[in-house]
Short mmCIF file of C-alpha atoms in Angstrom, two decimals:
data_model
loop_
_atom_site.label_atom_id
_atom_site.label_comp_id
_atom_site.label_asym_id
_atom_site.label_seq_id
_atom_site.Cartn_x
_atom_site.Cartn_y
_atom_site.Cartn_z
CA MET A 12 0.00 0.00 0.00
CA ALA A 13 2.77 2.48 0.90
CA THR A 14 4.47 1.80 -2.43
CA ASP A 15 1.19 2.36 -4.28
CA LEU A 16 0.80 5.75 -2.60
CA TYR A 17 4.42 6.59 -3.39
CA GLY A 18 3.80 5.69 -7.05
CA LEU A 19 0.72 7.89 -7.09
CA GLY A 20 2.89 10.67 -5.67
CA VAL A 21 5.29 10.27 -8.60
CA LEU A 22 2.37 10.53 -11.04
CA LEU A 23 0.94 13.58 -9.28
CA TYR A 24 4.39 15.20 -9.25
CA GLN A 25 4.74 14.58 -12.99
CA GLY A 26 1.25 15.94 -13.62
CA LEU A 27 2.05 19.14 -11.72
CA THR A 28 5.53 19.71 -13.15
CA ASP A 29 5.84 17.67 -16.37
CA MET A 30 9.06 16.29 -14.86
CA HIS A 31 10.19 13.27 -12.87
CA PRO A 32 10.85 13.93 -9.18
CA PHE A 33 14.35 12.47 -9.70
CA ASN A 34 16.60 12.54 -12.74
CA PRO A 35 15.83 9.22 -14.51
CA GLU A 36 19.11 9.43 -16.42
CA LEU A 37 21.26 9.09 -13.32
CA PRO A 38 23.18 5.82 -13.08
CA ASP A 39 21.11 3.24 -11.20
CA GLU A 40 23.11 3.49 -7.95
CA GLN A 41 22.88 7.29 -7.86
CA LEU A 42 19.18 7.24 -8.76
CA VAL A 43 18.37 4.78 -5.96
CA ALA A 44 20.43 6.87 -3.52
CA ALA A 45 18.64 10.06 -4.58
CA ILE A 46 15.21 8.45 -4.24
CA ALA A 47 16.14 7.16 -0.78
CA THR A 48 17.73 10.32 0.62
CA VAL A 49 17.10 13.50 -1.40
CA PRO A 50 13.71 15.19 -1.25
CA PRO A 51 12.58 16.43 -4.68
CA GLU A 52 11.99 20.10 -5.35
CA PRO A 53 8.36 20.89 -4.38
CA PRO A 54 6.15 21.08 -7.49
CA HIS A 55 4.93 24.62 -6.77
CA LEU A 56 8.53 25.87 -6.86
CA LEU A 57 9.11 24.31 -10.28
CA ASN A 58 5.72 25.35 -11.64
CA PRO A 59 4.16 28.40 -9.98
CA LEU A 60 0.83 27.44 -11.57
CA ALA A 61 0.69 24.20 -9.56
CA PRO A 62 -1.77 24.52 -6.67
CA LEU A 63 0.08 24.76 -3.39
CA SER A 64 -2.25 22.24 -1.74
CA LEU A 65 -1.58 19.64 -4.47
CA SER A 66 2.14 20.34 -4.19
CA HIS A 67 1.97 19.55 -0.47
CA ILE A 68 -0.02 16.37 -1.17
CA ALA A 69 2.54 15.22 -3.75
CA MET A 70 5.40 15.86 -1.33
CA LYS A 71 3.65 13.91 1.45
CA LEU A 72 3.13 11.01 -0.97
CA LEU A 73 6.87 11.13 -1.78
CA GLU A 74 8.03 11.07 1.84
CA LYS A 75 11.09 8.86 2.34
CA LYS A 76 9.63 6.95 5.29
CA PRO A 77 6.40 5.08 4.48
CA GLU A 78 4.95 5.96 7.90
CA ALA A 79 5.27 9.67 7.03
CA ARG A 80 3.00 9.21 3.97
CA TYR A 81 -0.78 9.02 4.09
CA PRO A 82 -1.72 5.92 6.08
CA ASP A 83 -4.21 4.76 3.45
CA THR A 84 -6.18 5.82 0.40
CA GLU A 85 -9.02 7.14 2.52
CA ALA A 86 -6.67 9.64 4.18
CA LEU A 87 -5.38 10.68 0.75
CA LEU A 88 -8.92 11.12 -0.58
CA GLN A 89 -9.78 13.27 2.43
CA ALA A 90 -6.74 15.47 1.76
CA LEU A 91 -7.69 15.78 -1.92
CA GLY A 92 -11.28 16.61 -0.99
CA LYS A 93 -10.15 19.23 1.51
CA ALA A 94 -7.85 20.78 -1.12
CA SER A 95 -10.67 20.77 -3.66
CA ASP A 96 -13.19 22.30 -1.25
CA LYS A 97 -10.72 24.99 -0.22
CA GLU A 98 -9.48 26.02 -3.66
CA ARG A 99 -11.99 25.09 -6.34
CA LYS A 100 -13.93 28.34 -5.94
CA SER A 101 -10.81 30.29 -6.83
CA PRO A 102 -10.46 31.08 -10.55
CA ALA A 103 -6.82 30.04 -10.20
CA TRP A 104 -7.94 26.42 -9.56
CA LYS A 105 -9.32 26.18 -13.10
CA VAL A 106 -6.31 27.39 -15.04
CA PRO A 107 -3.94 25.27 -17.12
CA LEU A 108 -0.87 24.03 -15.32
CA THR A 109 1.21 25.13 -18.26
CA GLN A 110 1.45 28.28 -20.27
CA PRO A 111 3.28 28.79 -23.53
CA GLY A 112 6.97 28.40 -22.73
CA GLY A 113 6.18 26.74 -19.37
CA PRO A 114 7.48 23.42 -18.02
CA ALA A 115 5.54 21.25 -20.47
CA GLU A 116 7.08 23.09 -23.42
CA ALA A 117 10.63 23.12 -22.08
CA THR A 118 13.24 21.33 -24.13
CA LEU A 119 14.54 17.97 -22.94
CA GLU A 120 17.83 19.63 -21.96
CA GLU A 121 16.01 22.28 -19.88
CA LYS A 122 13.98 19.58 -18.11
CA LYS A 123 17.13 17.56 -17.38
CA GLU A 124 18.82 20.68 -16.00
CA ARG A 125 15.83 21.41 -13.72
CA ILE A 126 15.74 17.83 -12.43
CA ALA A 127 19.50 17.78 -11.82
CA ARG A 128 19.40 20.95 -9.68
CA PRO A 129 19.47 20.31 -5.93
CA PRO A 130 16.31 21.34 -4.06
CA GLU A 131 16.16 25.00 -3.09
CA SER A 132 16.74 25.62 0.59
CA ALA A 133 14.60 28.76 0.55
CA GLN A 134 11.20 28.74 2.18
CA PRO A 135 8.32 27.99 -0.20
CA ARG A 136 6.87 31.16 -1.58
CA ALA A 137 3.22 32.05 -1.42
CA ASP A 138 0.96 30.39 -3.95
CA ALA A 139 1.48 32.38 -7.16
CA ARG A 140 -1.93 31.51 -8.56
CA GLU A 141 -3.90 34.64 -7.64
CA GLU A 142 -5.51 35.33 -11.00
CA ALA A 143 -6.46 33.07 -13.85
CA PRO A 144 -4.60 33.63 -17.13
CA PRO A 145 -6.81 34.73 -20.03
CA GLN A 146 -6.59 31.45 -21.97
CA VAL A 147 -7.62 28.15 -20.44
CA ARG A 148 -6.36 25.17 -22.43
CA TYR A 149 -7.40 22.44 -20.01
CA THR A 150 -8.37 22.13 -16.37
CA TRP A 151 -7.02 20.04 -13.55
CA SER A 152 -9.60 17.95 -11.81
CA VAL A 153 -9.13 16.67 -8.28
CA LYS A 154 -12.29 14.65 -8.83
CA TRP A 155 -10.39 12.68 -11.50
CA LEU A 156 -7.65 11.91 -8.98
CA ALA A 157 -10.22 10.97 -6.35
CA GLY A 158 -11.68 8.46 -8.82
CA LEU A 159 -8.39 6.53 -9.01
#
């Protein structure tokens, strides 16, 4: 169960950032060491359009110690529901997670460079999603995640 939740955290991380939480091109030994010891950069720091609440959920799912993750799917669903209830009324909740030139449109080299950077030690900044951009290409649905 803990590995399933970790795997879901990887998928959520990728959905929020369009990147792997760890550089998949590292040699196997270094990749395993990074996964075991290095926390990934929080999604909202890599993509300011990522909802802060979903960034926190992804990071909890990616905790190194299984006991630090959600204890079960019910707890995860409650966290997703709480995030949805809190933020879905905000226009920022219904904006695309990418904008032209954003993480999804970065070159492979730019993505590799971002993944290879060590996590920032600075405090997380405030959620940068105050206003919705004028064009909405797709929406993020917590209900979809809750249906998994």
